[in-house]
Coordinates of C-alpha atoms (C1' of nucleotides) in Angstrom, one line a residue:
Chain A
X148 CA 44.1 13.5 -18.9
X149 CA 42.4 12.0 -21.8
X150 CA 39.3 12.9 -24.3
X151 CA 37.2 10.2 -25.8
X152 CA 34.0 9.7 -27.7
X153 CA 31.6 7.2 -26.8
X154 CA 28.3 6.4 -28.6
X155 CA 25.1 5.5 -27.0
X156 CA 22.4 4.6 -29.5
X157 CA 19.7 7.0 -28.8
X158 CA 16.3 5.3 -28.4
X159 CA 18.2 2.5 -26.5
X160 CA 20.4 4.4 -23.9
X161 CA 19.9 8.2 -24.7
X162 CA 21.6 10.7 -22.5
X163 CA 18.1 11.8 -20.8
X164 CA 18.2 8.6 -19.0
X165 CA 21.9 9.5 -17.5
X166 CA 20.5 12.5 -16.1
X167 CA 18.0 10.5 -14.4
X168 CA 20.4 8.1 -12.5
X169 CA 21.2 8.2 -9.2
X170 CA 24.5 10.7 -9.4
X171 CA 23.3 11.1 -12.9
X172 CA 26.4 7.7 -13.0
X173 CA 26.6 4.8 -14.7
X174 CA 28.5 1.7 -16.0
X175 CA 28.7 1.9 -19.7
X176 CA 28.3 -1.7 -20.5
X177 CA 27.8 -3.2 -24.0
X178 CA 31.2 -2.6 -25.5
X179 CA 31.6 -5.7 -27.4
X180 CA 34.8 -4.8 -29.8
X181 CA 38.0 -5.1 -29.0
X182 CA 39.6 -1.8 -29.7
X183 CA 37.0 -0.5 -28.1
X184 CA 37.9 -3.0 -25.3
X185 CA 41.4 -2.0 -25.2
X186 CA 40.7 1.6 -24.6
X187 CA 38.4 1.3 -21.7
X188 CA 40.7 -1.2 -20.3
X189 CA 43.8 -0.6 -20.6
X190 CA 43.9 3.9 -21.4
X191 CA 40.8 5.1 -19.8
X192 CA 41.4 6.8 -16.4
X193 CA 39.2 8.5 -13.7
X194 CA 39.0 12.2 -14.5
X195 CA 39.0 11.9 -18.1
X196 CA 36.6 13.6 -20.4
X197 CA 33.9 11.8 -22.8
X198 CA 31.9 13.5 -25.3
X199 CA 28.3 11.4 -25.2
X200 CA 27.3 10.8 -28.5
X201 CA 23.9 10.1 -29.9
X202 CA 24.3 7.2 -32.3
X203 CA 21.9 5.3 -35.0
X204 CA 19.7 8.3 -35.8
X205 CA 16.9 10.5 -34.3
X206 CA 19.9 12.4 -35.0
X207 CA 23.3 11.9 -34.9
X208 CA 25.4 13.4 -32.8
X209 CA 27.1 15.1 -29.9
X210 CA 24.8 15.0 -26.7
X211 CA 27.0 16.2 -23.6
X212 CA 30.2 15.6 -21.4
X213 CA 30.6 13.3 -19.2
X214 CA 33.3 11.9 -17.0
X215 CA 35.2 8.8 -16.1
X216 CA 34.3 8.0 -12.6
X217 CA 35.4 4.5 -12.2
X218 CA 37.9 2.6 -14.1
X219 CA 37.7 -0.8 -15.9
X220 CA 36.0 -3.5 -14.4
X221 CA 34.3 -6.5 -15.6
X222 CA 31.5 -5.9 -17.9
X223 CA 28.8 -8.0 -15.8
X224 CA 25.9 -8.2 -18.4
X225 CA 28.4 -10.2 -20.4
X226 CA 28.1 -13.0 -17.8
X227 CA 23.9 -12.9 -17.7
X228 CA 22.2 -15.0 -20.0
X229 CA 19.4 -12.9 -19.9
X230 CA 21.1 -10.0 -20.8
X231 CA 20.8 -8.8 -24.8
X232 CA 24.4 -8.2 -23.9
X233 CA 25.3 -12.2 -23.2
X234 CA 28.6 -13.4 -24.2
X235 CA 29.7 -17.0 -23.8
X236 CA 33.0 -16.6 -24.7
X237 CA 33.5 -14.1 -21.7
X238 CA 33.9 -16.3 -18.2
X239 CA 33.8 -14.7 -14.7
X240 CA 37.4 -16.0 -14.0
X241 CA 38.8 -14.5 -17.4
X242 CA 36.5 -11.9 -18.2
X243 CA 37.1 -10.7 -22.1
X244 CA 34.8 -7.5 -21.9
X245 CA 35.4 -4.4 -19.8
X246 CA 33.5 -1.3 -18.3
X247 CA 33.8 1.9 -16.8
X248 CA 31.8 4.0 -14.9
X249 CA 31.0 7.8 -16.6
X250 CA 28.6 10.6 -14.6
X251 CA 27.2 13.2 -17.0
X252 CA 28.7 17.0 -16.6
X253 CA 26.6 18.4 -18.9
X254 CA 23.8 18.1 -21.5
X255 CA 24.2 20.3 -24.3
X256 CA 22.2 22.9 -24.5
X257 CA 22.3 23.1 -27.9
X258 CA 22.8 19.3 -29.6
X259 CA 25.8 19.3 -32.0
X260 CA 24.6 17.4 -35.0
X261 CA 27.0 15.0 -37.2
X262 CA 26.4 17.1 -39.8
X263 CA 27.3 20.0 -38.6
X264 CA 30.9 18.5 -37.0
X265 CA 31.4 17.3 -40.5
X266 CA 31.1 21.0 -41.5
X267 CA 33.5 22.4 -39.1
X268 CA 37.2 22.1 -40.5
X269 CA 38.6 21.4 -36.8
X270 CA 36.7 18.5 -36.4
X271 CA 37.5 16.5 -40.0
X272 CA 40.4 13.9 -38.4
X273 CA 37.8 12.7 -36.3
X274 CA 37.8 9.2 -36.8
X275 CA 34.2 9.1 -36.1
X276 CA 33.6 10.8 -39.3
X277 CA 35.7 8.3 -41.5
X278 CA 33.6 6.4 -44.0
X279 CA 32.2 3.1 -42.5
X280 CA 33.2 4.0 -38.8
X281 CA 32.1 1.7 -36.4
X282 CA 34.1 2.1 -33.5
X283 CA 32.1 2.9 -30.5
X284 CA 35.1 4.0 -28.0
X285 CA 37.6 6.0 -29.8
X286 CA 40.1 9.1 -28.1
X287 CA 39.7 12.4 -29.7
X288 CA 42.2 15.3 -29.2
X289 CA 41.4 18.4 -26.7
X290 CA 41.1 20.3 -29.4
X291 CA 38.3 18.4 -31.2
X292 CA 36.9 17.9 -27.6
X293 CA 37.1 22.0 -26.8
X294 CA 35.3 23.1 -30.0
X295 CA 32.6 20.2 -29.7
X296 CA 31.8 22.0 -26.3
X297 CA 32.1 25.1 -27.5
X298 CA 29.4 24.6 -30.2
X299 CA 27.2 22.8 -27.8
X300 CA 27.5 25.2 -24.8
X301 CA 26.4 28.1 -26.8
Chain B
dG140 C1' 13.9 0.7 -43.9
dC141 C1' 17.9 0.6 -46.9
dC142 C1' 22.4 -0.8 -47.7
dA143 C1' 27.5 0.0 -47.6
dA144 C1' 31.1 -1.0 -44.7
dC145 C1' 32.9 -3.4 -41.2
dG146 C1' 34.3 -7.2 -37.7
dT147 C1' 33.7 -12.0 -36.7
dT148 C1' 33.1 -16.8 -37.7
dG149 C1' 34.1 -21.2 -39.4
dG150 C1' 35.2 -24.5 -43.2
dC151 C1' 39.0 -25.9 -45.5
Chain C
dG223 C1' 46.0 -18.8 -41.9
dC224 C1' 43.0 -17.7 -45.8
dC225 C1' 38.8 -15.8 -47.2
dA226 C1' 33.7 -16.2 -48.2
dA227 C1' 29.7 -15.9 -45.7
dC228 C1' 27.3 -13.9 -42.2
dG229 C1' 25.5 -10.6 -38.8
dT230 C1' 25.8 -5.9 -37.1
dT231 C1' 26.4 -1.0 -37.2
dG232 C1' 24.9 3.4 -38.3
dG233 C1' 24.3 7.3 -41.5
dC234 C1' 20.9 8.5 -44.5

DNA sequence: GCCAACGTTGGC
DNA sequence: GCCAACGTTGGC
């Protein structure tokens, strides 16, 4: 089993709205990188474990666990005009972007901030807290992932 | 809202 | 295939 981070931008798809879907499930769509891609596609697997991340301010940070309930599959907003998500390039018989589908484990009950993970010495490999990080799908270690929880769950 | 850092695009 | 210009991300 794997551990990732993924990173929702908060006042466009914050983690209160996954606890209102149905199954409190849905298809993380929007991934338009392709590392990023090539995780979800080709290392994500149902079972694993993803830390939701609050990104883009209002803070930062680690909002709750989630899991990976359905592997990759076409990203569908790609192929919708309509959709802020739109992407030409990506055709229905050669789809270049990829989802999966996560359902959220549990919110935090106590948020863990960026800040305060780039205060905690177990957490400073993180690539997420590299200089000029970007990446919005990257694996983490257990570790990381275990004292992330831990500081959340208190 | 600022702006540094990054990924992508496109002219050559 | 280089690389400057551009648009986007995301912490602050």
């Amino acid at each position: 089993m794997k551990y990732w981070l993924m990173k929702s931008e908060a006042n466009c798809y914050p983690i209160e709205l996954l606890e209102k879907e149905k199954n409190q499930t849905t298809y993380w769509d929007g991934v338009r990188n392709y590392q990023a891609r090539n995780f979800i596609r080709d290392e994500m697997k149902v079972g694993d474990k993803v830390i939701f991340f609050h990104s883009n301010g209002a803070p930062s940070g680690a909002a709750g666990v989630c899991e990976v309930v359905k592997e990759a599959y076409p990203d569908f907003t790609a192929f919708d005009p309509e959709n802020p998500h739109y992407d030409p390039k990506s055709k229905k018989d050669n789809p270049a972007w990829m989802m999966v589908d996560v359902k959220l484990i549990k919110k935090f009950k106590n948020f863990v901030s960026i800040e305060s993970m780039r205060q905690n010495k177990k957490l400073q490999k993180m690539q997420l807290l590299k200089q000029g990080n970007r990446l919005s799908v990257m694996p983490i270690t257990k570790e990381e992932f275990e004292v992330i929880v831990s500081i959340g769950n208190l």
